Coordinates of N, CA and C in Angstrom, one line a residue:
X1 N -102.8 -159.8 -115.5 CA -102.5 -158.5 -115.1 C -101.2 -158.4 -114.5
X2 N -100.4 -157.4 -114.8 CA -99.1 -157.2 -114.2 C -99.2 -156.0 -113.2
X3 N -98.5 -156.1 -112.1 CA -98.5 -155.1 -111.1 C -99.9 -155.0 -110.3
X4 N -100.0 -154.0 -109.6 CA -101.3 -153.8 -108.8 C -101.8 -152.4 -109.1
X5 N -103.1 -152.4 -109.2 CA -103.8 -151.1 -109.5 C -104.7 -150.7 -108.4
X6 N -104.6 -149.4 -108.0 CA -105.5 -149.0 -107.0 C -106.9 -148.6 -107.6
X7 N -108.0 -148.9 -106.9 CA -109.3 -148.6 -107.4 C -110.2 -148.1 -106.3
X8 N -111.2 -147.3 -106.7 CA -112.1 -146.8 -105.7 C -113.5 -147.3 -106.2
X9 N -114.2 -147.9 -105.3 CA -115.5 -148.5 -105.6 C -116.5 -147.4 -105.9
X10 N -117.1 -147.5 -107.1 CA -118.1 -146.5 -107.5 C -119.5 -146.7 -107.1
X11 N -119.8 -147.8 -106.5 CA -121.1 -148.2 -105.9 C -120.8 -149.3 -104.9
X12 N -121.9 -149.5 -104.0 CA -121.8 -150.7 -103.1 C -121.8 -152.0 -104.0
X13 N -121.1 -153.0 -103.5 CA -121.0 -154.2 -104.2 C -120.7 -155.3 -103.2
X14 N -121.2 -156.5 -103.6 CA -121.0 -157.7 -102.7 C -119.6 -158.4 -103.2
X15 N -118.7 -158.5 -102.3 CA -117.5 -159.2 -102.6 C -117.4 -160.4 -101.7
X16 N -116.6 -161.4 -102.2 CA -116.5 -162.6 -101.4 C -115.2 -162.6 -100.7
X17 N -115.2 -162.7 -99.4 CA -114.0 -162.7 -98.6 C -113.1 -164.0 -98.9
X18 N -111.9 -163.8 -99.1 CA -111.0 -164.9 -99.4 C -110.1 -165.1 -98.2
X19 N -109.9 -166.3 -97.7 CA -110.4 -167.6 -98.3 C -111.7 -168.1 -97.6
X20 N -112.3 -167.4 -96.8 CA -113.5 -167.9 -96.0 C -114.7 -168.2 -96.9
X21 N -114.8 -167.3 -97.9 CA -116.0 -167.5 -98.8 C -117.3 -166.7 -98.4
X22 N -117.1 -165.9 -97.3 CA -118.2 -165.1 -96.8 C -118.5 -163.9 -97.7
X23 N -119.8 -163.6 -97.9 CA -120.1 -162.5 -98.8 C -120.1 -161.2 -97.9
X24 N -119.6 -160.1 -98.3 CA -119.4 -158.9 -97.6 C -119.8 -157.8 -98.5
X25 N -120.5 -156.8 -98.0 CA -120.8 -155.6 -98.8 C -119.7 -154.6 -98.7
X26 N -119.2 -154.3 -99.8 CA -118.1 -153.3 -99.9 C -118.7 -152.0 -100.3
X27 N -118.5 -150.9 -99.5 CA -119.3 -149.7 -99.8 C -118.7 -148.8 -100.9
X28 N -119.6 -148.0 -101.5 CA -119.1 -147.0 -102.5 C -118.1 -146.1 -101.8
X29 N -117.0 -145.8 -102.5 CA -116.0 -144.9 -102.0 C -114.9 -145.7 -101.3
X30 N -115.0 -147.0 -101.1 CA -113.9 -147.8 -100.5 C -112.8 -147.8 -101.5
X31 N -111.6 -147.9 -100.9 CA -110.4 -148.0 -101.8 C -109.7 -149.3 -101.7
X32 N -109.3 -149.9 -102.8 CA -108.7 -151.2 -102.8 C -107.6 -151.2 -103.8
X33 N -106.9 -152.4 -103.8 CA -105.9 -152.6 -104.8 C -106.2 -153.9 -105.5
X34 N -106.3 -153.9 -106.8 CA -106.5 -155.1 -107.6 C -105.2 -155.9 -107.5
X35 N -105.2 -157.2 -107.0 CA -104.1 -158.0 -106.9 C -104.1 -159.1 -108.0
X36 N -105.2 -159.4 -108.6 CA -105.3 -160.4 -109.5 C -106.6 -160.1 -110.4
X37 N -106.4 -160.2 -111.7 CA -107.5 -159.9 -112.7 C -107.4 -161.0 -113.8
X38 N -108.1 -162.1 -113.5 CA -108.0 -163.2 -114.5 C -109.4 -163.8 -114.6
X39 N -109.7 -164.2 -115.9 CA -111.0 -164.8 -116.2 C -112.2 -164.0 -116.0
X40 N -112.0 -162.7 -116.0 CA -113.2 -161.8 -115.9 C -113.5 -161.4 -114.5
X41 N -112.9 -162.0 -113.4 CA -113.1 -161.6 -112.1 C -111.9 -161.0 -111.5
X42 N -112.0 -160.4 -110.3 CA -110.9 -159.6 -109.8 C -110.8 -160.0 -108.3
X43 N -109.5 -160.0 -107.9 CA -109.2 -160.2 -106.5 C -108.7 -158.7 -106.1
X44 N -109.4 -158.2 -105.1 CA -109.1 -156.8 -104.6 C -108.8 -156.8 -103.1
X45 N -107.7 -156.2 -102.7 CA -107.3 -156.0 -101.4 C -107.9 -154.8 -100.8
X46 N -108.7 -154.9 -99.8 CA -109.3 -153.7 -99.1 C -109.1 -153.8 -97.6
X47 N -108.5 -152.8 -97.1 CA -108.1 -152.8 -95.7 C -107.5 -154.1 -95.2
X48 N -106.6 -154.6 -95.9 CA -105.8 -155.8 -95.5 C -106.5 -157.1 -95.8
X49 N -107.7 -157.1 -96.4 CA -108.4 -158.3 -96.7 C -108.6 -158.5 -98.2
X50 N -108.6 -159.7 -98.6 CA -108.8 -160.0 -100.0 C -110.3 -160.3 -100.3
X51 N -110.8 -159.7 -101.4 CA -112.2 -160.0 -101.8 C -112.2 -160.3 -103.3
X52 N -113.0 -161.3 -103.6 CA -113.3 -161.6 -105.1 C -114.5 -160.8 -105.5
X53 N -114.3 -160.1 -106.6 CA -115.3 -159.3 -107.3 C -115.7 -160.0 -108.5
X54 N -116.9 -160.4 -108.7 CA -117.4 -161.1 -109.9 C -117.3 -160.2 -111.1
X55 N -117.1 -160.7 -112.2 CA -117.0 -160.0 -113.4 C -118.2 -159.2 -113.8
X56 N -119.4 -159.7 -113.4 CA -120.7 -158.9 -113.6 C -120.7 -157.6 -112.8
X57 N -119.8 -157.5 -111.8 CA -119.8 -156.3 -110.9 C -118.5 -155.6 -111.2
X58 N -117.8 -155.9 -112.3 CA -116.5 -155.2 -112.7 C -116.7 -153.7 -112.8
X59 N -117.9 -153.2 -113.3 CA -118.1 -151.8 -113.4 C -117.9 -151.0 -112.0
X60 N -118.1 -151.7 -110.9 CA -118.0 -151.1 -109.6 C -116.6 -150.7 -109.3
X61 N -115.6 -151.3 -110.0 CA -114.2 -150.9 -109.8 C -113.6 -150.3 -111.1
X62 N -114.5 -149.9 -112.0 CA -114.1 -149.2 -113.2 C -113.6 -150.1 -114.3
X63 N -114.0 -151.3 -114.3 CA -113.6 -152.3 -115.3 C -114.8 -152.7 -116.2
X64 N -114.5 -153.1 -117.4 CA -115.7 -153.6 -118.2 C -116.2 -155.0 -117.8
X65 N -117.5 -155.1 -118.0 CA -118.0 -156.4 -117.8 C -117.5 -157.4 -118.9
X66 N -117.5 -158.7 -118.6 CA -117.0 -159.6 -119.6 C -117.9 -159.6 -120.9
X67 N -117.3 -159.8 -122.0 CA -118.1 -159.8 -123.3 C -118.9 -161.1 -123.3
X68 N -120.1 -161.0 -124.0 CA -121.0 -162.1 -124.1 C -120.4 -163.1 -125.1
X69 N -120.4 -164.4 -124.8 CA -119.9 -165.4 -125.6 C -120.7 -165.7 -126.8
X70 N -120.1 -165.9 -127.9 CA -120.9 -166.2 -129.1 C -120.4 -167.5 -129.8
X71 N -121.3 -168.2 -130.4 CA -120.9 -169.4 -131.2 C -121.3 -169.2 -132.6
X72 N -120.8 -170.0 -133.5 CA -121.3 -169.9 -135.0 C -122.8 -170.3 -135.0
X73 N -123.4 -169.9 -136.0 CA -124.8 -170.3 -136.3 C -124.9 -171.8 -136.4
X74 N -125.9 -172.5 -135.8 CA -126.0 -173.9 -135.7 C -124.7 -174.7 -135.4
X75 N -124.2 -174.4 -134.2 CA -123.0 -175.0 -133.8 C -123.1 -176.6 -133.6
X76 N -122.0 -177.3 -133.9 CA -122.0 -178.7 -133.7 C -121.8 -178.9 -132.1
X77 N -122.1 -180.2 -131.7 CA -121.9 -180.6 -130.4 C -120.4 -180.4 -130.0
X78 N -119.5 -180.7 -130.9 CA -118.0 -180.5 -130.6 C -117.7 -179.0 -130.4
X79 N -118.3 -178.1 -131.2 CA -118.1 -176.7 -131.0 C -118.6 -176.2 -129.6
X80 N -119.8 -176.7 -129.3 CA -120.4 -176.4 -128.0 C -119.5 -176.9 -126.8
X81 N -119.0 -178.1 -127.0 CA -118.1 -178.7 -125.9 C -116.9 -177.9 -125.8
X82 N -116.3 -177.5 -127.0 CA -115.1 -176.7 -126.9 C -115.3 -175.4 -126.2
X83 N -116.5 -174.7 -126.4 CA -116.8 -173.5 -125.8 C -117.0 -173.7 -124.3
X84 N -117.5 -174.8 -123.9 CA -117.7 -175.1 -122.5 C -116.3 -175.2 -121.8
X85 N -115.4 -176.0 -122.5 CA -114.0 -176.1 -122.0 C -113.3 -174.7 -121.9
X86 N -113.5 -173.9 -122.9 CA -112.9 -172.6 -123.0 C -113.5 -171.7 -121.7
X87 N -114.7 -171.9 -121.4 CA -115.3 -171.2 -120.3 C -114.7 -171.7 -119.0
X88 N -114.5 -173.0 -118.9 CA -113.9 -173.6 -117.7 C -112.5 -173.0 -117.5
X89 N -111.8 -172.7 -118.6 CA -110.5 -172.2 -118.4 C -110.5 -170.7 -118.1
X90 N -111.7 -170.1 -117.9 CA -111.7 -168.8 -117.4 C -112.1 -168.7 -115.9
X91 N -112.2 -169.8 -115.3 CA -112.5 -169.9 -113.8 C -111.2 -170.1 -113.1
X92 N -110.9 -169.1 -112.2 CA -109.6 -169.1 -111.5 C -109.9 -169.2 -110.0
X93 N -109.1 -169.9 -109.3 CA -109.1 -169.8 -107.8 C -108.6 -168.4 -107.6
X94 N -109.3 -167.6 -106.7 CA -108.9 -166.2 -106.4 C -107.6 -166.0 -105.8
X95 N -107.0 -167.0 -105.2 CA -105.7 -167.0 -104.6 C -104.5 -167.5 -105.5
X96 N -104.9 -168.3 -106.5 CA -103.9 -169.0 -107.3 C -104.1 -168.5 -108.7
X97 N -103.1 -167.9 -109.4 CA -103.3 -167.4 -110.8 C -103.2 -168.5 -111.8
X98 N -104.0 -169.6 -111.6 CA -104.0 -170.6 -112.5 C -105.5 -171.1 -112.7
X99 N -105.9 -171.3 -113.9 CA -107.3 -171.7 -114.1 C -107.6 -173.1 -113.6
X100 N -108.9 -173.5 -113.3 CA -109.2 -174.7 -112.7 C -108.9 -175.9 -113.6
X101 N -108.9 -175.7 -114.9 CA -108.6 -176.8 -115.8 C -107.1 -177.2 -115.7
X102 N -106.2 -176.2 -115.8 CA -104.8 -176.4 -115.7 C -104.3 -176.8 -114.3
X103 N -105.2 -176.4 -113.3 CA -104.9 -176.9 -111.9 C -105.2 -178.4 -111.7
X104 N -106.0 -178.9 -112.7 CA -106.3 -180.3 -112.6 C -107.6 -180.6 -111.7
X105 N -108.4 -179.5 -111.5 CA -109.6 -179.6 -110.7 C -110.8 -180.1 -111.5
X106 N -110.8 -180.1 -112.7 CA -111.9 -180.6 -113.6 C -111.6 -182.0 -114.0
X107 N -112.3 -183.0 -113.4 CA -112.1 -184.4 -113.7 C -112.8 -184.9 -115.0
X108 N -114.1 -184.4 -115.2 CA -114.8 -184.8 -116.4 C -115.8 -183.5 -116.8
X109 N -115.9 -183.5 -118.1 CA -116.9 -182.5 -118.6 C -117.5 -183.1 -119.9
X110 N -118.8 -183.2 -119.9 CA -119.5 -183.7 -121.0 C -120.7 -182.8 -121.4
X111 N -120.9 -182.7 -122.7 CA -122.1 -182.0 -123.2 C -123.1 -183.1 -123.6
X112 N -124.3 -183.1 -123.0 CA -125.3 -184.1 -123.2 C -126.6 -183.5 -123.9
X113 N -127.4 -184.4 -124.5 CA -128.7 -183.9 -125.0 C -129.5 -183.2 -123.9
X114 N -130.1 -182.1 -124.2 CA -131.0 -181.3 -123.3 C -132.4 -181.7 -123.4
X115 N -133.3 -180.8 -123.0 CA -134.7 -181.1 -123.0 C -135.3 -181.0 -124.5
X116 N -134.6 -180.5 -125.4 CA -135.0 -180.4 -126.8 C -133.8 -180.5 -127.7
X117 N -134.0 -180.6 -129.0 CA -132.9 -180.6 -129.9 C -132.1 -179.3 -130.0
X118 N -132.7 -178.3 -129.5 CA -132.1 -176.9 -129.6 C -131.2 -176.7 -128.4
X119 N -131.2 -177.4 -127.3 CA -130.4 -177.1 -126.1 C -129.6 -178.3 -125.7
X120 N -128.6 -178.1 -124.9 CA -127.8 -179.1 -124.4 C -127.6 -178.9 -122.8
X121 N -127.1 -180.0 -122.2 CA -126.8 -180.0 -120.7 C -125.3 -180.2 -120.6
X122 N -124.7 -179.4 -119.7 CA -123.3 -179.6 -119.4 C -123.2 -180.4 -118.1
X123 N -122.4 -181.4 -118.1 CA -122.3 -182.2 -116.8 C -120.7 -182.1 -116.5
X124 N -120.5 -181.6 -115.3 CA -119.1 -181.4 -114.9 C -118.8 -182.1 -113.6
X125 N -117.7 -182.8 -113.5 CA -117.3 -183.4 -112.2 C -115.9 -182.7 -111.9
X126 N -115.9 -182.2 -110.7 CA -114.7 -181.4 -110.3 C -114.4 -181.6 -108.8
X127 N -113.2 -181.1 -108.5 CA -112.8 -181.1 -107.1 C -112.2 -179.8 -106.7
X128 N -111.7 -179.7 -105.4 CA -111.0 -178.5 -105.0 C -109.7 -178.9 -104.5
X129 N -108.8 -177.9 -104.4 CA -107.4 -178.2 -103.9 C -107.4 -178.7 -102.5
X130 N -108.4 -178.5 -101.7 CA -108.5 -179.0 -100.3 C -110.0 -179.1 -100.0
X131 N -110.4 -180.1 -99.3 CA -111.8 -180.3 -98.9 C -112.5 -179.2 -98.1
X132 N -111.7 -178.5 -97.3 CA -112.2 -177.4 -96.5 C -112.1 -176.1 -97.1
X133 N -111.8 -176.0 -98.4 CA -111.7 -174.7 -99.1 C -112.9 -173.9 -99.0
X134 N -112.8 -172.7 -98.4 CA -113.9 -171.8 -98.2 C -114.4 -171.2 -99.4
X135 N -113.6 -171.2 -100.5 CA -114.0 -170.7 -101.8 C -114.8 -171.7 -102.7
X136 N -114.9 -172.9 -102.2 CA -115.6 -174.0 -103.0 C -116.9 -173.6 -103.5
X137 N -117.8 -173.1 -102.7 CA -119.1 -172.7 -103.2 C -119.0 -171.6 -104.3
X138 N -118.1 -170.7 -104.1 CA -117.8 -169.6 -105.1 C -117.3 -170.2 -106.4
X139 N -116.4 -171.1 -106.4 CA -115.8 -171.7 -107.6 C -116.9 -172.5 -108.3
X140 N -117.7 -173.3 -107.6 CA -118.8 -174.0 -108.3 C -119.8 -173.1 -108.9
X141 N -120.2 -172.0 -108.2 CA -121.1 -171.0 -108.7 C -120.5 -170.4 -110.0
X142 N -119.2 -170.1 -109.9 CA -118.5 -169.5 -111.1 C -118.6 -170.4 -112.3
X143 N -118.3 -171.7 -112.0 CA -118.4 -172.7 -113.1 C -119.8 -172.7 -113.7
X144 N -120.8 -172.8 -112.9 CA -122.2 -172.8 -113.4 C -122.5 -171.6 -114.2
X145 N -122.2 -170.4 -113.6 CA -122.5 -169.2 -114.4 C -121.8 -169.1 -115.7
X146 N -120.5 -169.4 -115.7 CA -119.7 -169.2 -117.0 C -120.1 -170.3 -118.0
X147 N -120.4 -171.5 -117.6 CA -120.8 -172.6 -118.5 C -122.2 -172.3 -119.1
X148 N -123.1 -171.8 -118.1 CA -124.5 -171.4 -118.6 C -124.5 -170.3 -119.6
X149 N -123.4 -169.5 -119.7 CA -123.4 -168.4 -120.6 C -123.0 -168.9 -122.1
X150 N -122.7 -170.2 -122.2 CA -122.4 -170.7 -123.5 C -123.8 -170.9 -124.2
X151 N -123.9 -170.3 -125.4 CA -125.2 -170.5 -126.1 C -125.5 -171.9 -126.3
X152 N -126.7 -172.3 -126.3 CA -127.3 -173.7 -126.4 C -127.2 -174.5 -125.1
X153 N -126.4 -174.0 -124.1 CA -126.4 -174.8 -122.8 C -127.6 -174.3 -121.9
X154 N -128.5 -175.1 -121.7 CA -129.7 -174.7 -120.9 C -129.6 -175.2 -119.5
X155 N -128.7 -176.2 -119.2 CA -128.6 -176.7 -117.8 C -127.2 -177.1 -117.6
X156 N -126.7 -176.8 -116.4 CA -125.4 -177.0 -115.9 C -125.4 -177.9 -114.6
X157 N -124.9 -179.0 -114.7 CA -124.8 -179.9 -113.5 C -123.3 -180.0 -113.0
X158 N -123.1 -179.6 -111.8 CA -121.7 -179.7 -111.3 C -121.7 -180.7 -110.1
X159 N -120.9 -181.7 -110.2 CA -120.7 -182.6 -109.1 C -119.4 -182.3 -108.5
X160 N -119.4 -182.0 -107.2 CA -118.1 -181.7 -106.4 C -117.8 -183.0 -105.7
X161 N -116.5 -183.5 -106.0 CA -116.1 -184.8 -105.4 C -114.7 -184.6 -104.9
X162 N -114.4 -185.5 -103.9 CA -113.0 -185.5 -103.4 C -112.4 -186.9 -103.6
X163 N -112.9 -187.6 -104.5 CA -112.4 -188.9 -104.8 C -112.2 -189.1 -106.3
X164 N -111.0 -189.0 -106.8 CA -109.7 -189.1 -106.0 C -109.4 -187.7 -105.4
X165 N -108.7 -187.6 -104.3 CA -108.3 -186.3 -103.8 C -107.3 -185.7 -104.7
X166 N -107.4 -184.3 -104.8 CA -106.5 -183.6 -105.7 C -105.1 -183.6 -105.1
X167 N -104.1 -183.7 -106.0 CA -102.8 -183.5 -105.7 C -102.1 -182.6 -106.8
X168 N -101.0 -182.0 -106.4 CA -100.4 -181.1 -107.4 C -99.9 -181.9 -108.6
X169 N -99.8 -183.2 -108.6 CA -99.4 -184.0 -109.8 C -100.5 -183.8 -110.9
X170 N -101.7 -183.4 -110.5 CA -102.8 -183.3 -111.5 C -102.7 -182.0 -112.2
X171 N -101.8 -181.1 -111.9 CA -101.6 -179.9 -112.6 C -101.0 -180.1 -113.9
X172 N -101.3 -179.3 -114.9 CA -100.6 -179.3 -116.2 C -99.2 -178.9 -116.0
X173 N -98.3 -179.2 -116.9 CA -96.9 -178.8 -116.8 C -96.8 -177.2 -116.8
X174 N -97.7 -176.6 -117.6 CA -97.7 -175.2 -117.7 C -98.1 -174.6 -116.3
X175 N -99.0 -175.2 -115.6 CA -99.4 -174.7 -114.3 C -98.4 -175.0 -113.2
X176 N -97.7 -176.1 -113.4 CA -96.6 -176.4 -112.4 C -95.4 -175.4 -112.6
X177 N -95.2 -175.0 -113.9 CA -94.2 -174.0 -114.1 C -94.5 -172.7 -113.5
X178 N -95.8 -172.3 -113.7 CA -96.3 -171.0 -113.2 C -96.3 -171.0 -111.7
X179 N -96.6 -172.1 -111.1 CA -96.6 -172.2 -109.6 C -95.2 -172.4 -109.0
X180 N -94.2 -172.6 -109.9 CA -92.8 -172.7 -109.5 C -92.5 -174.2 -109.0
X181 N -93.2 -175.1 -109.4 CA -93.0 -176.5 -109.0 C -92.0 -177.3 -109.9
X182 N -91.6 -176.7 -111.0 CA -90.8 -177.3 -111.9 C -89.6 -176.4 -112.2

C-alpha cells in the first residue's frame, strides 16, 4: 500500500496494540489512518497509537476479507508445502513492511503426514526479531491461522525458539534492500 488512507470503523472491533500486543476494543465510529496493509492485515493509527487489525476484521475498516485459498484437486505434498510457504510469506510484522520468511524468522517448515491420508500436519520452527517482542503471540497466532487455511492442513504446530538468536544477517537480500541495510 502506498500512502496513508483515513478510515472510520463501521463496527466495534478488537485491535492489537503495537508493540505491546495488548488486545483493545476499537469502537464503531473511531477514525484512524491505515499505515500498512500487507498480507491481508492492516496497521491502523488511532489517536496516536498503532493497532493491528486482522484480515478477518477488514470489513470493519471498509476493506475486503482475504480470499479463501484454493489448491488443485488431489494436490501433491509438494503443492501443499508450497502453499504453506506462500501463506507464511503473507505474515508480516505489523511494524516492519517485510514478511517473516524474508525477515529470516522461519527456521524450518515441514509438511508431515496427518491423522489420515487425506490431511497433513504443518510443523514450523520460527523466532522473533527480539525475545521480548510484544507482538510474538500475535505473529504465532497469525502463522497458525494462515497455515491452517491451506486445504488439507488439519494441524499446525509452531515452535517458537531463540536458538539461534535472530540477526539481520538472516534477512534475504530483498528484505535488506527494503529495510535500507544494503
